[in-house]
Amino acid sequence: MTTTSPHALATESTILHSAQMLDLALRDASPAQVIETALKTVGREQLALVSSFGTESAALLKVMADVDPAIPVIFLDTGWLFEETLAYRDTLIATLGLRDVRSIKPLDEALSRQDPDRELWFTDPDACCRIRKVEPLARALKPFSAWINGRKRFQGGARAEIPVVEEDGTRLKFNPFANVSREEIEAIYKLGKLPPHPLVASGYLSVGCMPCSSRAAADEDARAGRWRGRAKTECGIHTTKTS
């Protein structure tokens, strides 16, 4: 398969064409093959993996570490994360030998101006996500030509038909786990002897920020506990172009 030079990744039309070609070529590829292709396409210096270090994050991080543990990992530390998530991040860094994890925080100026009382999550959760996740991610991705994330089609909703590779403004966006099943995720955990997120045992099937995460019943969708009682299902980093 022909790869694309980083120098060619300049315009949205070029990116769209590259994404479509790569998606076609990788439609049946394994997660490791997708990450290997991302590396060959743009190079390590131009590639980042974005991880929440949530309940299913270790699987993708394990696959990435087996390919190249030095790929930069971006972690959005929103200021509202569970202490268990922060501890889990440190555990996985040590367990998997991750060499370049970058914890990105929202700008103090944005927080003091737009959320001085830390109640924005309640009054306007979209705005809260924007200043704590969307804007910090856009800032963190500026040096990169492509990024990797862990969305899966089985999560449903807006994720049900995600491609393996897509255009994200002037970047390529790789979804190595688009095709995987929940059983395959569990197998990666088992074979890799990966530790679970500490909150899984308490009934959290999906973990984000503390105010907007709740426990979910076994018969509920894995993301049912996110923004419970609201129409909101996404924080915005996957519904807004980063460039």
PDB file of N, CA and C in Angstrom, residues 116-157:
ATOM      1  N   PRO A 116     -15.935  30.296  36.843  1.00  0.00           N
ATOM      2  CA  PRO A 116     -15.308  30.679  38.111  1.00  0.00           C
ATOM      3  C   PRO A 116     -15.871  29.921  39.311  1.00  0.00           C
ATOM      4  N   ASP A 117     -17.129  29.504  39.241  1.00  0.00           N
ATOM      5  CA  ASP A 117     -17.757  28.812  40.365  1.00  0.00           C
ATOM      6  C   ASP A 117     -17.790  27.296  40.182  1.00  0.00           C
ATOM      7  N   ARG A 118     -17.172  26.798  39.111  1.00  0.00           N
ATOM      8  CA  ARG A 118     -17.124  25.356  38.817  1.00  0.00           C
ATOM      9  C   ARG A 118     -18.531  24.744  38.752  1.00  0.00           C
ATOM     10  N   GLU A 119     -19.464  25.470  38.201  1.00  0.00           N
ATOM     11  CA  GLU A 119     -20.833  24.970  38.058  1.00  0.00           C
ATOM     12  C   GLU A 119     -21.261  24.869  36.592  1.00  0.00           C
ATOM     13  N   LEU A 120     -20.334  25.125  35.683  1.00  0.00           N
ATOM     14  CA  LEU A 120     -20.675  25.128  34.267  1.00  0.00           C
ATOM     15  C   LEU A 120     -21.121  23.757  33.780  1.00  0.00           C
ATOM     16  N   TRP A 121     -20.592  22.695  34.404  1.00  0.00           N
ATOM     17  CA  TRP A 121     -20.993  21.339  34.022  1.00  0.00           C
ATOM     18  C   TRP A 121     -22.497  21.144  34.182  1.00  0.00           C
ATOM     19  N   PHE A 122     -23.101  21.861  35.131  1.00  0.00           N
ATOM     20  CA  PHE A 122     -24.528  21.731  35.424  1.00  0.00           C
ATOM     21  C   PHE A 122     -25.369  22.657  34.551  1.00  0.00           C
ATOM     22  N   THR A 123     -24.913  23.894  34.398  1.00  0.00           N
ATOM     23  CA  THR A 123     -25.711  24.879  33.663  1.00  0.00           C
ATOM     24  C   THR A 123     -25.539  24.791  32.159  1.00  0.00           C
ATOM     25  N   ASP A 124     -24.359  24.412  31.705  1.00  0.00           N
ATOM     26  CA  ASP A 124     -24.090  24.325  30.270  1.00  0.00           C
ATOM     27  C   ASP A 124     -22.994  23.289  30.030  1.00  0.00           C
ATOM     28  N   PRO A 125     -23.325  22.005  30.053  1.00  0.00           N
ATOM     29  CA  PRO A 125     -22.294  20.967  29.923  1.00  0.00           C
ATOM     30  C   PRO A 125     -21.525  21.021  28.612  1.00  0.00           C
ATOM     31  N   ASP A 126     -22.164  21.481  27.534  1.00  0.00           N
ATOM     32  CA  ASP A 126     -21.437  21.599  26.267  1.00  0.00           C
ATOM     33  C   ASP A 126     -20.320  22.630  26.380  1.00  0.00           C
ATOM     34  N   ALA A 127     -20.610  23.761  27.024  1.00  0.00           N
ATOM     35  CA  ALA A 127     -19.591  24.792  27.213  1.00  0.00           C
ATOM     36  C   ALA A 127     -18.486  24.285  28.136  1.00  0.00           C
ATOM     37  N   CYS A 128     -18.864  23.518  29.152  1.00  0.00           N
ATOM     38  CA  CYS A 128     -17.880  22.954  30.073  1.00  0.00           C
ATOM     39  C   CYS A 128     -16.928  22.025  29.336  1.00  0.00           C
ATOM     40  N   CYS A 129     -17.480  21.156  28.494  1.00  0.00           N
ATOM     41  CA  CYS A 129     -16.646  20.250  27.704  1.00  0.00           C
ATOM     42  C   CYS A 129     -15.765  21.022  26.734  1.00  0.00           C
ATOM     43  N   ARG A 130     -16.297  22.109  26.209  1.00  0.00           N
ATOM     44  CA  ARG A 130     -15.528  22.869  25.227  1.00  0.00           C
ATOM     45  C   ARG A 130     -14.262  23.458  25.851  1.00  0.00           C
ATOM     46  N   ILE A 131     -14.374  24.062  27.030  1.00  0.00           N
ATOM     47  CA  ILE A 131     -13.197  24.703  27.618  1.00  0.00           C
ATOM     48  C   ILE A 131     -12.281  23.698  28.319  1.00  0.00           C
ATOM     49  N   ARG A 132     -12.822  22.557  28.710  1.00  0.00           N
ATOM     50  CA  ARG A 132     -12.022  21.585  29.455  1.00  0.00           C
ATOM     51  C   ARG A 132     -11.496  20.434  28.588  1.00  0.00           C
ATOM     52  N   LYS A 133     -12.102  20.217  27.400  1.00  0.00           N
ATOM     53  CA  LYS A 133     -11.654  19.107  26.563  1.00  0.00           C
ATOM     54  C   LYS A 133     -11.408  19.512  25.113  1.00  0.00           C
ATOM     55  N   VAL A 134     -12.405  20.148  24.481  1.00  0.00           N
ATOM     56  CA  VAL A 134     -12.289  20.438  23.052  1.00  0.00           C
ATOM     57  C   VAL A 134     -11.145  21.412  22.761  1.00  0.00           C
ATOM     58  N   GLU A 135     -11.127  22.538  23.461  1.00  0.00           N
ATOM     59  CA  GLU A 135     -10.077  23.527  23.221  1.00  0.00           C
ATOM     60  C   GLU A 135      -8.687  23.020  23.635  1.00  0.00           C
ATOM     61  N   PRO A 136      -8.548  22.360  24.803  1.00  0.00           N
ATOM     62  CA  PRO A 136      -7.227  21.818  25.151  1.00  0.00           C
ATOM     63  C   PRO A 136      -6.724  20.783  24.145  1.00  0.00           C
ATOM     64  N   LEU A 137      -7.641  19.948  23.613  1.00  0.00           N
ATOM     65  CA  LEU A 137      -7.201  18.956  22.634  1.00  0.00           C
ATOM     66  C   LEU A 137      -6.727  19.628  21.351  1.00  0.00           C
ATOM     67  N   ALA A 138      -7.477  20.628  20.881  1.00  0.00           N
ATOM     68  CA  ALA A 138      -7.060  21.335  19.670  1.00  0.00           C
ATOM     69  C   ALA A 138      -5.671  21.936  19.856  1.00  0.00           C
ATOM     70  N   ARG A 139      -5.424  22.455  21.040  1.00  0.00           N
ATOM     71  CA  ARG A 139      -4.106  23.037  21.346  1.00  0.00           C
ATOM     72  C   ARG A 139      -3.027  21.955  21.372  1.00  0.00           C
ATOM     73  N   ALA A 140      -3.346  20.823  21.983  1.00  0.00           N
ATOM     74  CA  ALA A 140      -2.362  19.751  22.123  1.00  0.00           C
ATOM     75  C   ALA A 140      -2.021  19.098  20.787  1.00  0.00           C
ATOM     76  N   LEU A 141      -2.974  19.082  19.865  1.00  0.00           N
ATOM     77  CA  LEU A 141      -2.760  18.411  18.580  1.00  0.00           C
ATOM     78  C   LEU A 141      -2.072  19.284  17.536  1.00  0.00           C
ATOM     79  N   LYS A 142      -1.820  20.530  17.853  1.00  0.00           N
ATOM     80  CA  LYS A 142      -1.227  21.443  16.864  1.00  0.00           C
ATOM     81  C   LYS A 142       0.060  20.910  16.223  1.00  0.00           C
ATOM     82  N   PRO A 143       0.949  20.236  16.969  1.00  0.00           N
ATOM     83  CA  PRO A 143       2.186  19.762  16.333  1.00  0.00           C
ATOM     84  C   PRO A 143       2.012  18.516  15.469  1.00  0.00           C
ATOM     85  N   PHE A 144       0.817  17.925  15.449  1.00  0.00           N
ATOM     86  CA  PHE A 144       0.635  16.619  14.829  1.00  0.00           C
ATOM     87  C   PHE A 144      -0.179  16.655  13.538  1.00  0.00           C
ATOM     88  N   SER A 145       0.114  15.705  12.656  1.00  0.00           N
ATOM     89  CA  SER A 145      -0.601  15.577  11.387  1.00  0.00           C
ATOM     90  C   SER A 145      -1.688  14.522  11.440  1.00  0.00           C
ATOM     91  N   ALA A 146      -1.662  13.677  12.480  1.00  0.00           N
ATOM     92  CA  ALA A 146      -2.655  12.606  12.593  1.00  0.00           C
ATOM     93  C   ALA A 146      -2.795  12.203  14.056  1.00  0.00           C
ATOM     94  N   TRP A 147      -3.975  11.657  14.385  1.00  0.00           N
ATOM     95  CA  TRP A 147      -4.163  11.176  15.750  1.00  0.00           C
ATOM     96  C   TRP A 147      -4.998   9.908  15.768  1.00  0.00           C
ATOM     97  N   ILE A 148      -4.825   9.176  16.861  1.00  0.00           N
ATOM     98  CA  ILE A 148      -5.464   7.875  17.071  1.00  0.00           C
ATOM     99  C   ILE A 148      -6.397   7.990  18.261  1.00  0.00           C
ATOM    100  N   ASN A 149      -7.563   7.361  18.169  1.00  0.00           N
ATOM    101  CA  ASN A 149      -8.484   7.337  19.316  1.00  0.00           C
ATOM    102  C   ASN A 149      -9.090   5.949  19.440  1.00  0.00           C
ATOM    103  N   GLY A 150      -9.854   5.731  20.506  1.00  0.00           N
ATOM    104  CA  GLY A 150     -10.338   4.396  20.816  1.00  0.00           C
ATOM    105  C   GLY A 150     -11.823   4.152  20.616  1.00  0.00           C
ATOM    106  N   ARG A 151     -12.505   4.984  19.828  1.00  0.00           N
ATOM    107  CA  ARG A 151     -13.948   4.770  19.619  1.00  0.00           C
ATOM    108  C   ARG A 151     -14.218   3.438  18.919  1.00  0.00           C
ATOM    109  N   LYS A 152     -15.387   2.877  19.249  1.00  0.00           N
ATOM    110  CA  LYS A 152     -15.790   1.593  18.676  1.00  0.00           C
ATOM    111  C   LYS A 152     -17.225   1.688  18.169  1.00  0.00           C
ATOM    112  N   ARG A 153     -17.528   0.987  17.105  1.00  0.00           N
ATOM    113  CA  ARG A 153     -18.882   1.029  16.562  1.00  0.00           C
ATOM    114  C   ARG A 153     -19.895   0.420  17.519  1.00  0.00           C
ATOM    115  N   PHE A 154     -19.482  -0.569  18.291  1.00  0.00           N
ATOM    116  CA  PHE A 154     -20.452  -1.213  19.185  1.00  0.00           C
ATOM    117  C   PHE A 154     -20.925  -0.283  20.305  1.00  0.00           C
ATOM    118  N   GLN A 155     -20.255   0.863  20.472  1.00  0.00           N
ATOM    119  CA  GLN A 155     -20.705   1.832  21.472  1.00  0.00           C
ATOM    120  C   GLN A 155     -21.989   2.537  21.040  1.00  0.00           C
ATOM    121  N   GLY A 156     -22.347   2.409  19.781  1.00  0.00           N
ATOM    122  CA  GLY A 156     -23.626   2.925  19.299  1.00  0.00           C
ATOM    123  C   GLY A 156     -23.661   4.437  19.146  1.00  0.00           C
ATOM    124  N   GLY A 157     -24.878   4.960  18.952  1.00  0.00           N
ATOM    125  CA  GLY A 157     -25.057   6.394  18.788  1.00  0.00           C
ATOM    126  C   GLY A 157     -24.300   6.919  17.588  1.00  0.00           C
TER     127      GLY A 157
END
